[in-house]
Short mmCIF file of C-alpha atoms and ligand atoms in Angstrom, two decimals:
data_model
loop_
_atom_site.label_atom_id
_atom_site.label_comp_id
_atom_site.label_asym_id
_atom_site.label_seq_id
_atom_site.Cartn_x
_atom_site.Cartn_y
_atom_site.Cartn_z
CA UNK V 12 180.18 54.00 161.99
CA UNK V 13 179.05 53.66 165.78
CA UNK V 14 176.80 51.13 166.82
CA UNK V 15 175.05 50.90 163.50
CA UNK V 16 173.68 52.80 160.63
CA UNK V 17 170.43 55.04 159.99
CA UNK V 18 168.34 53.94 157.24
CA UNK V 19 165.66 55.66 155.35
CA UNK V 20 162.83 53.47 153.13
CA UNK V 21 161.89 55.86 150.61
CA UNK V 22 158.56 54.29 148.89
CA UNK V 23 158.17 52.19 152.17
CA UNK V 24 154.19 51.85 151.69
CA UNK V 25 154.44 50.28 147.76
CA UNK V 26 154.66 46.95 146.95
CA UNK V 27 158.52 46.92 146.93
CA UNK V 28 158.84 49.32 150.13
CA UNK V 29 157.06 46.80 152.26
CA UNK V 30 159.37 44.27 151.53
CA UNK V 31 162.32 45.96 152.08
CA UNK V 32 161.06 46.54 155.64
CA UNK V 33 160.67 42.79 155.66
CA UNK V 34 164.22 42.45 154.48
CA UNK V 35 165.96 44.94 157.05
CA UNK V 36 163.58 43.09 159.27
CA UNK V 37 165.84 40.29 158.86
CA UNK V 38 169.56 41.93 157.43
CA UNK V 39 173.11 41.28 159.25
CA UNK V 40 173.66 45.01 158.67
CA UNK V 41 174.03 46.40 162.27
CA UNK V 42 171.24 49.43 161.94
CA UNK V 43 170.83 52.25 164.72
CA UNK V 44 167.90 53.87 163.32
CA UNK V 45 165.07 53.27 160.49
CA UNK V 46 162.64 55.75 159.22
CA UNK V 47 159.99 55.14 156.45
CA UNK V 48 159.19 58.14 153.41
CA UNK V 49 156.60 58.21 150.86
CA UNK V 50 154.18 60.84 149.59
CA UNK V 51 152.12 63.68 151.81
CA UNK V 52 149.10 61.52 151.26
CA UNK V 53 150.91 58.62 153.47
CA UNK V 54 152.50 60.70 156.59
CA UNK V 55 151.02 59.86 159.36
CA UNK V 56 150.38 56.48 158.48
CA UNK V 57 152.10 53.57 161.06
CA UNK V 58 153.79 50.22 159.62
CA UNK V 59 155.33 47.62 161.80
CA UNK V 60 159.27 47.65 162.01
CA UNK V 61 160.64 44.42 164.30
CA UNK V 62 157.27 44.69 166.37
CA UNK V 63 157.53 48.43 166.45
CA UNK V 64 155.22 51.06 165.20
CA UNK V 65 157.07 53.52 163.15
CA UNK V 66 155.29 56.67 161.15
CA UNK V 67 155.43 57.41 158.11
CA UNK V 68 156.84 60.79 157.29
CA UNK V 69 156.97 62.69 153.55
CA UNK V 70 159.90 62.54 152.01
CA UNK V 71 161.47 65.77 151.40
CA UNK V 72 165.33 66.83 150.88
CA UNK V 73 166.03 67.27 154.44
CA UNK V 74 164.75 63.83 155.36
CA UNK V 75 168.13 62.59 154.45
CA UNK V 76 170.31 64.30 157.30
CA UNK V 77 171.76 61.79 159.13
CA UNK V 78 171.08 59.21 156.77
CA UNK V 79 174.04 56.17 156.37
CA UNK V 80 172.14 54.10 153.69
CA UNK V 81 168.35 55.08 151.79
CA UNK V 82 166.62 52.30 149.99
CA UNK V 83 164.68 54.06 146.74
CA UNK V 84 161.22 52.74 145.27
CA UNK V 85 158.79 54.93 144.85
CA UNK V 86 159.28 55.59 140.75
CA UNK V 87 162.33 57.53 138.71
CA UNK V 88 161.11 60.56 139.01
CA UNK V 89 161.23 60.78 142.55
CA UNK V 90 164.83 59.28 142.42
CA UNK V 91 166.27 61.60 139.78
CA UNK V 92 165.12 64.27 142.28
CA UNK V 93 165.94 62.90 145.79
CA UNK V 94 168.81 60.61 145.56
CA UNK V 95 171.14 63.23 144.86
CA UNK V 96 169.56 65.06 147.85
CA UNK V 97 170.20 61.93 149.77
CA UNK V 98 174.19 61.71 148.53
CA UNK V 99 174.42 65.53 149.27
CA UNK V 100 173.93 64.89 152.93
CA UNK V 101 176.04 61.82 152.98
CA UNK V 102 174.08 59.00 152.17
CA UNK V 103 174.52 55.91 150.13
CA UNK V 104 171.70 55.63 147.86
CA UNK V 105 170.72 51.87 146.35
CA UNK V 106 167.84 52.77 143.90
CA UNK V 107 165.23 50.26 142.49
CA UNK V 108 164.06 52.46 139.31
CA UNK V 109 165.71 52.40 135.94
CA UNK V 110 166.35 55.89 136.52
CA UNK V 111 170.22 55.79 137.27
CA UNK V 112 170.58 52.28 135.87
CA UNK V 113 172.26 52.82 132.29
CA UNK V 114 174.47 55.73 133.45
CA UNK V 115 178.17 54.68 133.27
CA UNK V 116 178.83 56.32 136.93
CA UNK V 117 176.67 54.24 138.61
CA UNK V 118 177.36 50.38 139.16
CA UNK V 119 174.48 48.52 138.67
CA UNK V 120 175.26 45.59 140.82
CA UNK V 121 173.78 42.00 141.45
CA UNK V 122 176.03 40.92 144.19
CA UNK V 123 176.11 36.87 142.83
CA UNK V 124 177.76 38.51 139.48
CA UNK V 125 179.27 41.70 139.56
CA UNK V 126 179.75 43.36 143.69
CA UNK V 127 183.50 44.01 142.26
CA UNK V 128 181.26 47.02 140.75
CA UNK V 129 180.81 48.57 143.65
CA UNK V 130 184.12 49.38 144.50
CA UNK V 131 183.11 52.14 141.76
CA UNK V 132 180.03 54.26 143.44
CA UNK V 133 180.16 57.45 143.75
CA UNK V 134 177.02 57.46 146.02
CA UNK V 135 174.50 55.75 143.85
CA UNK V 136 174.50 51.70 143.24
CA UNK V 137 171.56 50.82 140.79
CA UNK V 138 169.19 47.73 141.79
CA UNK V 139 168.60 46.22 138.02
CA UNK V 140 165.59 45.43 136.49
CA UNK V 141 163.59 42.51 138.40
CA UNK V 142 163.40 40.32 135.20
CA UNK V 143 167.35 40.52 134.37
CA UNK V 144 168.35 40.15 137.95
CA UNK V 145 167.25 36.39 138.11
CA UNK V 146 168.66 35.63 134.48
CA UNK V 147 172.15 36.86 135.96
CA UNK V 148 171.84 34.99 138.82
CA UNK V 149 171.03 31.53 136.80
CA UNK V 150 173.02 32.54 133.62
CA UNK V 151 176.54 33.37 135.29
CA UNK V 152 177.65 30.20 136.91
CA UNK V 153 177.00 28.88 132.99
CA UNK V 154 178.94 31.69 131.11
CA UNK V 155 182.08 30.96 133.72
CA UNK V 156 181.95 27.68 132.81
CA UNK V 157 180.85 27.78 128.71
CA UNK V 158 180.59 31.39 127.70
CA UNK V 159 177.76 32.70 126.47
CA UNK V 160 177.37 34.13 123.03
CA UNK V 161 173.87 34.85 122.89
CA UNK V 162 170.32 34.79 125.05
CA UNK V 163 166.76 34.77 123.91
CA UNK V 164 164.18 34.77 127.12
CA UNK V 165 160.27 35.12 127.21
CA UNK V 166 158.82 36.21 130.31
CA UNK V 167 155.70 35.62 133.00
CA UNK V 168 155.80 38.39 134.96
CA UNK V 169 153.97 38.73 138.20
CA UNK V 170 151.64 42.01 138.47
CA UNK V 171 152.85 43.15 141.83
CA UNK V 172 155.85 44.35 139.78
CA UNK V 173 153.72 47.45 138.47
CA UNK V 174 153.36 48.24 142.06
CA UNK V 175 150.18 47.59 144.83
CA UNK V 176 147.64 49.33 142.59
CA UNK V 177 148.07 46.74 139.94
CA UNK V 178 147.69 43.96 142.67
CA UNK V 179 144.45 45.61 143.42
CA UNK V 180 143.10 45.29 139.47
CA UNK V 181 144.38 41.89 139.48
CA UNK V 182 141.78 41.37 142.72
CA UNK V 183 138.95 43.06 141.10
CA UNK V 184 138.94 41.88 137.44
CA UNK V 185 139.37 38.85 139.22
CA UNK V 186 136.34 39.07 141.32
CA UNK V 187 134.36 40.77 138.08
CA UNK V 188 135.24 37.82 136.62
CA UNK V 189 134.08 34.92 139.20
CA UNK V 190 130.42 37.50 139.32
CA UNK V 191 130.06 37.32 135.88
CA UNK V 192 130.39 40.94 134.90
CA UNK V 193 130.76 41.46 131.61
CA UNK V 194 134.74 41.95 130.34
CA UNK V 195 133.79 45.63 128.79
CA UNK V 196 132.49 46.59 131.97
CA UNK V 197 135.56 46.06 134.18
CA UNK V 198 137.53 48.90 132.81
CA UNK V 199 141.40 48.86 133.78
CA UNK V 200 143.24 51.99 134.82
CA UNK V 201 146.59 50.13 135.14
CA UNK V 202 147.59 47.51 133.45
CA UNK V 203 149.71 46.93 130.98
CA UNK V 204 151.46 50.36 131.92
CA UNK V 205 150.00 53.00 134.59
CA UNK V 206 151.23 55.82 132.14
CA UNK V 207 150.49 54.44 128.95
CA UNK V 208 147.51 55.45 126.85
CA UNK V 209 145.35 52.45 126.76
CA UNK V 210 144.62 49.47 129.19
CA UNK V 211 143.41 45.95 129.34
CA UNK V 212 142.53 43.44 131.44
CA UNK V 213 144.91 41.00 133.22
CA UNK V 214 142.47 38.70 134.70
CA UNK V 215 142.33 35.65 132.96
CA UNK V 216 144.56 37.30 130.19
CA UNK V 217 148.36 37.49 129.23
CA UNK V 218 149.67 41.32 127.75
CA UNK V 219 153.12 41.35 125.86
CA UNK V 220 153.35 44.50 126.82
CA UNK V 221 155.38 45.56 129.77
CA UNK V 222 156.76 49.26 130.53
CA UNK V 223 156.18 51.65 127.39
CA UNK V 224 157.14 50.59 123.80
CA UNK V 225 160.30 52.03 122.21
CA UNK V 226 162.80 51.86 119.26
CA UNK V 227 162.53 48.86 117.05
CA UNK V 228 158.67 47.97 118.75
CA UNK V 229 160.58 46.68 121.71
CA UNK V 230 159.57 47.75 125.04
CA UNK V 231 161.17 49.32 127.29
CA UNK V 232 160.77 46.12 129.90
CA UNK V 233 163.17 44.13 126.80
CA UNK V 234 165.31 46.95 126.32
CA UNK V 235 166.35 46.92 130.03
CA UNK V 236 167.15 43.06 129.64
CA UNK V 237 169.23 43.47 126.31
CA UNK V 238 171.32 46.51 128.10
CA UNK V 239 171.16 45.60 131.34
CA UNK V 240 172.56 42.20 131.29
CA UNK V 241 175.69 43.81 128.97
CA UNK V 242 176.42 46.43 131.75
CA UNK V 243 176.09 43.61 134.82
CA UNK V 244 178.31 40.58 132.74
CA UNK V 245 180.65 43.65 131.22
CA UNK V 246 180.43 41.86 127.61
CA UNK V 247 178.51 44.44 124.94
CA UNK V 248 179.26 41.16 122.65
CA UNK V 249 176.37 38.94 123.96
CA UNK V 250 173.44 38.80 122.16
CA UNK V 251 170.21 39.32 123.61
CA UNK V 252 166.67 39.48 122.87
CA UNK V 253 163.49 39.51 125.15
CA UNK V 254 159.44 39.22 124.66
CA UNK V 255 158.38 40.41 128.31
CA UNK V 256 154.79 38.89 129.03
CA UNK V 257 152.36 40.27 132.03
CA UNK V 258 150.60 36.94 133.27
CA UNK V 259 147.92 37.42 135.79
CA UNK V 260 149.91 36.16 139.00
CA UNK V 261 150.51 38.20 142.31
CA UNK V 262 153.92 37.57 142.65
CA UNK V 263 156.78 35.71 141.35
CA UNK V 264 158.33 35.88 137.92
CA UNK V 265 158.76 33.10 135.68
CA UNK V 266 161.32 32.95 132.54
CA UNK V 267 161.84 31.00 129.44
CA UNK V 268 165.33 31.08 128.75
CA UNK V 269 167.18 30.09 125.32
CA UNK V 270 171.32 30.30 125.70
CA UNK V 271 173.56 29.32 123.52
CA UNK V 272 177.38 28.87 124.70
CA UNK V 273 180.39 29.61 123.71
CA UNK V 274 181.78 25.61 124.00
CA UNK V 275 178.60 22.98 124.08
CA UNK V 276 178.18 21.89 128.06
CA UNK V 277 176.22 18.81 129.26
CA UNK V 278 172.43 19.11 131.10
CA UNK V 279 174.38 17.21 133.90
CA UNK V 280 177.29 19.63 134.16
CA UNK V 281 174.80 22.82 134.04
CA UNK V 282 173.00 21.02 137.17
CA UNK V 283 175.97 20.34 139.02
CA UNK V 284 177.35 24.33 138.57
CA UNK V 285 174.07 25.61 139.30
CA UNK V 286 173.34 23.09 142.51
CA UNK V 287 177.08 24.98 143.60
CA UNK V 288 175.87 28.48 143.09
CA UNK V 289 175.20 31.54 144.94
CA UNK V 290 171.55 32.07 145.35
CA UNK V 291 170.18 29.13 143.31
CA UNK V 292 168.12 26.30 143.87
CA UNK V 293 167.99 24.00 141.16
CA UNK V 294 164.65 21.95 141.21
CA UNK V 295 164.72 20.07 137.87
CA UNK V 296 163.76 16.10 138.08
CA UNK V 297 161.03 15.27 135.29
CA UNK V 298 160.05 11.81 136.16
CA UNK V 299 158.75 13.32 139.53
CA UNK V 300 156.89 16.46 137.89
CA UNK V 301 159.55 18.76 139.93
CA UNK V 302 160.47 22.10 138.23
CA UNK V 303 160.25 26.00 139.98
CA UNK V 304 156.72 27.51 139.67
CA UNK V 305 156.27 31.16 140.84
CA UNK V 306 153.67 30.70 143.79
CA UNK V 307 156.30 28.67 144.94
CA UNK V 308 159.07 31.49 145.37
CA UNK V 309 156.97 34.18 146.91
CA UNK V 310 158.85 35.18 150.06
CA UNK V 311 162.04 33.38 148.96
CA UNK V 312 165.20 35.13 148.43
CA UNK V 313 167.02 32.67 146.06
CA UNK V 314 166.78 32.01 142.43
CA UNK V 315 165.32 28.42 141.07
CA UNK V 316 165.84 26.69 138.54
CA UNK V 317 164.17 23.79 136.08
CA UNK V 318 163.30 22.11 132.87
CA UNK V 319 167.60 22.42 131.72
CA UNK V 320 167.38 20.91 128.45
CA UNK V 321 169.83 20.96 125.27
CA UNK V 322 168.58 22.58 122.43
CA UNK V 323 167.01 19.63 119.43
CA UNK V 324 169.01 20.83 117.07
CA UNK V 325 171.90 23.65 118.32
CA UNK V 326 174.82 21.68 119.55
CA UNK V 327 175.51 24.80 122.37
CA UNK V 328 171.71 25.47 122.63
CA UNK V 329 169.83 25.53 126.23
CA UNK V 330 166.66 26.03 127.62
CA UNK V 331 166.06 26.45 131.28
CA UNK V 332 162.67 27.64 133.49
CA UNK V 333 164.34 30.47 135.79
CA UNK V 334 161.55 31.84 138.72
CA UNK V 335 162.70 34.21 141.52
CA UNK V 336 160.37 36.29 143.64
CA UNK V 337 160.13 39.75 141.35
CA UNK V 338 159.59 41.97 144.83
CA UNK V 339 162.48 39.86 146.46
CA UNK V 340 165.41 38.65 144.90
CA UNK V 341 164.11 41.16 142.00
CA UNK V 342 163.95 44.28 144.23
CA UNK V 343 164.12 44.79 148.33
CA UNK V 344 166.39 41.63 148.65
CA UNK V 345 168.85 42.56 146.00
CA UNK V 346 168.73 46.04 147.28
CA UNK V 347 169.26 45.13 151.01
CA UNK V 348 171.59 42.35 149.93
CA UNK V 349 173.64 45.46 147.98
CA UNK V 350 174.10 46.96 151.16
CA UNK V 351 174.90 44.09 153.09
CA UNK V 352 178.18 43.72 150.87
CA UNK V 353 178.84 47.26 150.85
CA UNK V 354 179.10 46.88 154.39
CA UNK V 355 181.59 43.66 153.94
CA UNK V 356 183.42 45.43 151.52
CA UNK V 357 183.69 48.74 153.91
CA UNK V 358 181.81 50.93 150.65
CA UNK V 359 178.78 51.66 153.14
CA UNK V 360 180.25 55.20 152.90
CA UNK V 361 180.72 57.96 150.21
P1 A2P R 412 152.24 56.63 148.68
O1 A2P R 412 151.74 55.32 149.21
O2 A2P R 412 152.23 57.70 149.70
O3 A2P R 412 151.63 57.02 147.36
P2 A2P R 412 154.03 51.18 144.26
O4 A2P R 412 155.25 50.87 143.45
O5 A2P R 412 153.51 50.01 145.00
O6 A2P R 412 153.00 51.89 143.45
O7 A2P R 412 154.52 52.21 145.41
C1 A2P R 412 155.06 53.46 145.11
C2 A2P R 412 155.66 54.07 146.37
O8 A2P R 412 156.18 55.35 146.02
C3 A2P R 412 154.66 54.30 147.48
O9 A2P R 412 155.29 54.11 148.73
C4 A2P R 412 154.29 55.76 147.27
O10 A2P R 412 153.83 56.41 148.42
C5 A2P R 412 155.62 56.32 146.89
N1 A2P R 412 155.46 57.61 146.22
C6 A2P R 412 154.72 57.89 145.13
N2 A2P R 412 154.78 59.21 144.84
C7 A2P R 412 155.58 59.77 145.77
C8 A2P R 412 156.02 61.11 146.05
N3 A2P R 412 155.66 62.15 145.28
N4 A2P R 412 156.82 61.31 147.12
C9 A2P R 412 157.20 60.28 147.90
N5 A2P R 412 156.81 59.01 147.70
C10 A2P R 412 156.00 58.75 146.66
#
């Protein structure tokens, strides 16, 4: 690999695309070249690379010639119909939709748990779900050290992960709100689900309804947590179950989480583990009001950590506050941190 590879941002003007220029911005990943896709109606546009001015070109197959490494996020669609273009010509394709994520080929890989995984690619490594990425990342150092036989988690998830549009409804019901227009008049187009039939406001308002519903009135959003997290730990054993919750935040996701483990471990011992892992920050001290909060962990690439309590009444019960950054840690730095340890691991290649 010469003096460094050629990267292509496909989806580099969304909410998640941005960030991962941030992130290459800042990765140890020697890079040569870096060139930024997204839609006809974007090309042309200019967005800053390391105090550069790059353009903005539409993606189309041949975009990927000469491509090392391409970062996806710009929907499944446009992954189930470009990332194998992208592999065809040689690139390693790290992909933030669910598109790829469930298919046994493909690892779907938080580096903290599971990089063995991606000794496995064939060309395609899966980012996970933003919402099960930062469970992982708390839960693992805990089922090491206890097992884990079953997890129950409510979320608080921050708008920007339905992408920048739903930022911009957040802003405006926001505003309707603080001019007193009238709640029937502010008429959502996003929110809870761009391509769902009907939608309500966020401002002001919590919907338990995130991604499409499907089998057994789950959502899709709590389907990808249950499967998900039994692909990344390897264990089709643990039980989980998820209510995913769209809070009217920019950024940031928050989680209730309920474990129970295999063997009962103290509140003490879980802090200790978790103040020793990989991407986590534990801030838990009661008497000094001092627990994670999502405004917090915008722009912050670890996972934190709070309120770690034992159950009442469940001798291997726990409850813990998890909050990571959904665009970072849940997207663009998971993705760019993928391909940082491919590169360790000499898998930046097909
Ligand atoms: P564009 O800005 O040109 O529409 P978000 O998740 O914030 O909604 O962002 C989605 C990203 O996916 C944007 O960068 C968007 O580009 C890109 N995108 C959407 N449709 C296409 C398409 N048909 N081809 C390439 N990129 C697309």
């Amino acid at each position: 690999m010469g003096n460094g590879y050629n990267v292509a941002v496909v989806g580099a003007t969304g909410a998640v695309g941005t960030k991962m220029i941030q992130m290459l911005e800042q990765t140890t990943l020697p890079l040569k070249k870096v060139i930024l896709l997204a839609s006809k109606r974007s090309a042309g546009k200019t967005l800053q690379f390391k105090g550069a001015s790059l353009t903005v070109e539409e993606l189309v197959p041949e975009s990927f010639e000469g491509i090392d490494l391409a970062l996806f996020s710009a929907g499944g669609g446009i992954s189930a119909k470009f990332a194998p273009e992208a592999v065809k010509r040689g690139a390693v394709v790290v992909d933030n939709t669910s598109h790829f994520r469930m298919d046994p080929e493909v690892p779907l890989v938080v580096p903290e748990v599971n990089k063995e995984a991606l000794k496995r690619h064939k060309g395609i490594i899966a980012n996970p779900n933003c919402s099960t990425i930062q469970m992982m990342v708390a839960l693992e150092p805990i089922r090491k050290q206890a097992g884990l036989n079953r997890i129950i988690v409510s979320t608080y998830q921050a708008v920007s992960g339905a992408g920048a549009r739903a930022i911009e409804e957040l802003k405006r019901e926001a505003q309707a709100y603080l001019d007193n227009v009238a709640v029937a008049d502010w008429h959502p187009e996003i929110l809870p689900c761009g391509g769902d039939k009907k939608h309500y406001p966020i401002a002001f308002n919590a919907l338990p309804q995130i991604d499409k519903f499907a089998e057994e009135d789950y959502t899709f959003e709590e389907w990808k947590m249950v499967n998900e997290t039994k692909k990344i730990m390897e264990d089709s054993t643990i039980k989980v179950a998820a209510t995913c919750v769209r809070i009217p935040v920019a950024s940031g996701h928050s989680e209730s989480v309920y474990v129970e483990t295999e063997t009962p471990i103290s509140v003490a011992t879980v802090r200790e583990i978790l103040a020793q892992a990989p991407g986590v920050i534990v801030e838990d001290d009661p008497s000094q009001q001092i627990y994670p909060q999502a405004i917090q962990s915008i722009d912050k690439k670890e996972t934190f950590v709070g309120r770690i309590r034992k159950d009442l009444d469940i001798e291997t019960g726990l409850h813990l506050w998890v909050v990571s950054d959904n665009l970072l840690k849940g997207a663009a730095w998971n993705s760019v941190q993928i391909a940082e340890t491919l590169h360790e691991m000499d898998l930046l290649h097909i």
